[in-house]
């Protein structure tokens, strides 16, 4: 059923746009910066930010705004109501222990993947990944297997909406090459990333499907390239990942 404009709350929608302006590399924003990122005018952005600060969702030092831990209540409500994180966590713990490397699960949200569960071994990335963390789908192993589950038209739309920037010299940013890689991932059933997100980090991911064949999430294993090079990831990790795929299939909604 469609929703008419009369049923929408414009102010609430604008507040959410301002919230989405914050990110891992945008933890402190001025009013002007938040306005540019959200696409709203400065006056509207100012009111949204001051409202967040008044309600305790943001701190304001007179120039910059930053989100507070209270904002976690919003994400926690989704995580608590969704069975996937609870269902996947013990399997990720087992996978991580078995392989000796960090294991994660994520879902696709527009152009990004969202981490919903994680079992960390030695930290191998400069950013601290945890449930709720986001990465651009095009350059992440889990992102590529999730994109591979979509139609070509959907992949084209997501890549067109993505900011295709190079995280390292190895990052694929050419849409044509990315689409070729996604086709390859679709055919082989897994994705390998060789230091495209961060130098020194390799990862391998597979999709997780339910009994009806619908891909509902992705899981991956990340390892230091100096210890486990990308070329060795399939032979070292794929059997355990395939085993987990089969085990989870009848359990997923």
mmCIF file of N, CA, C and O in Angstrom, residues 72-87 105 107 114-117 130-133:
data_model
loop_
_atom_site.group_PDB
_atom_site.id
_atom_site.type_symbol
_atom_site.label_atom_id
_atom_site.label_comp_id
_atom_site.label_asym_id
_atom_site.label_seq_id
_atom_site.Cartn_x
_atom_site.Cartn_y
_atom_site.Cartn_z
ATOM 1 N N UNK A 72 22.536 4.673 20.431
ATOM 2 C CA UNK A 72 22.564 3.217 20.288
ATOM 3 C C UNK A 72 21.215 2.590 20.597
ATOM 4 O O UNK A 72 20.942 1.466 20.170
ATOM 5 N N UNK A 73 20.367 3.296 21.333
ATOM 6 C CA UNK A 73 19.047 2.754 21.634
ATOM 7 C C UNK A 73 18.252 2.488 20.366
ATOM 8 O O UNK A 73 17.468 1.539 20.302
ATOM 9 N N UNK A 74 18.452 3.331 19.362
ATOM 10 C CA UNK A 74 17.708 3.184 18.113
ATOM 11 C C UNK A 74 18.138 1.919 17.386
ATOM 12 O O UNK A 74 17.318 1.102 16.971
ATOM 13 N N UNK A 75 19.471 1.735 17.228
ATOM 14 C CA UNK A 75 19.965 0.529 16.564
ATOM 15 C C UNK A 75 19.711 -0.724 17.382
ATOM 16 O O UNK A 75 19.433 -1.788 16.835
ATOM 17 N N UNK A 76 19.801 -0.592 18.730
ATOM 18 C CA UNK A 76 19.601 -1.756 19.584
ATOM 19 C C UNK A 76 18.180 -2.295 19.458
ATOM 20 O O UNK A 76 17.953 -3.505 19.560
ATOM 21 N N UNK A 77 17.225 -1.400 19.231
ATOM 22 C CA UNK A 77 15.837 -1.846 19.075
ATOM 23 C C UNK A 77 15.707 -2.791 17.891
ATOM 24 O O UNK A 77 15.008 -3.811 17.957
ATOM 25 N N UNK A 78 16.402 -2.472 16.790
ATOM 26 C CA UNK A 78 16.343 -3.358 15.614
ATOM 27 C C UNK A 78 17.077 -4.666 15.886
ATOM 28 O O UNK A 78 16.565 -5.751 15.592
ATOM 29 N N UNK A 79 18.284 -4.567 16.459
ATOM 30 C CA UNK A 79 19.063 -5.770 16.733
ATOM 31 C C UNK A 79 18.325 -6.703 17.690
ATOM 32 O O UNK A 79 18.362 -7.921 17.542
ATOM 33 N N UNK A 80 17.622 -6.120 18.671
ATOM 34 C CA UNK A 80 16.912 -6.933 19.654
ATOM 35 C C UNK A 80 15.703 -7.617 19.036
ATOM 36 O O UNK A 80 15.306 -8.708 19.464
ATOM 37 N N UNK A 81 15.091 -6.956 18.051
ATOM 38 C CA UNK A 81 13.870 -7.500 17.456
ATOM 39 C C UNK A 81 14.152 -8.434 16.285
ATOM 40 O O UNK A 81 13.242 -9.064 15.755
ATOM 41 N N UNK A 82 15.404 -8.506 15.857
ATOM 42 C CA UNK A 82 15.770 -9.323 14.698
ATOM 43 C C UNK A 82 16.488 -10.584 15.147
ATOM 44 O O UNK A 82 17.481 -10.509 15.876
ATOM 45 N N UNK A 83 16.021 -11.759 14.727
ATOM 46 C CA UNK A 83 16.630 -13.001 15.196
ATOM 47 C C UNK A 83 17.999 -13.306 14.595
ATOM 48 O O UNK A 83 18.762 -14.078 15.164
ATOM 49 N N UNK A 84 18.335 -12.683 13.461
ATOM 50 C CA UNK A 84 19.580 -13.033 12.776
ATOM 51 C C UNK A 84 20.834 -12.884 13.639
ATOM 52 O O UNK A 84 21.647 -13.815 13.711
ATOM 53 N N UNK A 85 21.058 -11.747 14.293
ATOM 54 C CA UNK A 85 22.295 -11.613 15.088
ATOM 55 C C UNK A 85 22.432 -12.681 16.161
ATOM 56 O O UNK A 85 23.512 -13.261 16.346
ATOM 57 N N UNK A 86 21.331 -12.938 16.877
ATOM 58 C CA UNK A 86 21.365 -13.947 17.942
ATOM 59 C C UNK A 86 21.611 -15.327 17.361
ATOM 60 O O UNK A 86 22.359 -16.144 17.915
ATOM 61 N N UNK A 87 20.997 -15.599 16.226
ATOM 62 C CA UNK A 87 21.141 -16.913 15.593
ATOM 63 C C UNK A 87 22.559 -17.124 15.072
ATOM 64 O O UNK A 87 23.141 -18.209 15.211
ATOM 65 N N UNK A 105 29.283 -11.188 10.197
ATOM 66 C CA UNK A 105 28.067 -11.337 9.402
ATOM 67 C C UNK A 105 27.503 -9.960 9.122
ATOM 68 O O UNK A 105 27.611 -9.057 9.963
ATOM 69 N N UNK A 107 24.395 -7.552 6.561
ATOM 70 C CA UNK A 107 23.297 -7.465 5.613
ATOM 71 C C UNK A 107 23.536 -6.253 4.730
ATOM 72 O O UNK A 107 24.355 -5.391 5.046
ATOM 73 N N UNK A 114 25.926 -3.588 6.605
ATOM 74 C CA UNK A 114 25.824 -3.296 8.029
ATOM 75 C C UNK A 114 26.207 -4.554 8.798
ATOM 76 O O UNK A 114 25.615 -5.622 8.580
ATOM 77 N N UNK A 115 27.196 -4.444 9.668
ATOM 78 C CA UNK A 115 27.604 -5.582 10.488
ATOM 79 C C UNK A 115 26.525 -5.867 11.534
ATOM 80 O O UNK A 115 26.072 -4.960 12.242
ATOM 81 N N UNK A 116 26.094 -7.128 11.607
ATOM 82 C CA UNK A 116 25.069 -7.498 12.588
ATOM 83 C C UNK A 116 25.608 -8.454 13.649
ATOM 84 O O UNK A 116 24.970 -8.647 14.689
ATOM 85 N N UNK A 117 26.747 -9.062 13.409
ATOM 86 C CA UNK A 117 27.378 -9.949 14.397
ATOM 87 C C UNK A 117 28.853 -10.076 14.046
ATOM 88 O O UNK A 117 29.226 -9.982 12.875
ATOM 89 N N UNK A 130 32.210 -3.503 14.595
ATOM 90 C CA UNK A 130 31.318 -4.084 15.591
ATOM 91 C C UNK A 130 29.906 -4.071 15.004
ATOM 92 O O UNK A 130 29.677 -3.439 13.961
ATOM 93 N N UNK A 131 28.948 -4.765 15.636
ATOM 94 C CA UNK A 131 27.575 -4.690 15.142
ATOM 95 C C UNK A 131 27.112 -3.241 15.010
ATOM 96 O O UNK A 131 27.274 -2.435 15.925
ATOM 97 N N UNK A 132 26.584 -2.923 13.843
ATOM 98 C CA UNK A 132 26.183 -1.546 13.553
ATOM 99 C C UNK A 132 27.166 -0.808 12.672
ATOM 100 O O UNK A 132 26.815 0.204 12.056
ATOM 101 N N UNK A 133 28.411 -1.301 12.576
ATOM 102 C CA UNK A 133 29.403 -0.672 11.706
ATOM 103 C C UNK A 133 28.986 -0.838 10.244
ATOM 104 O O UNK A 133 28.328 -1.809 9.878
#
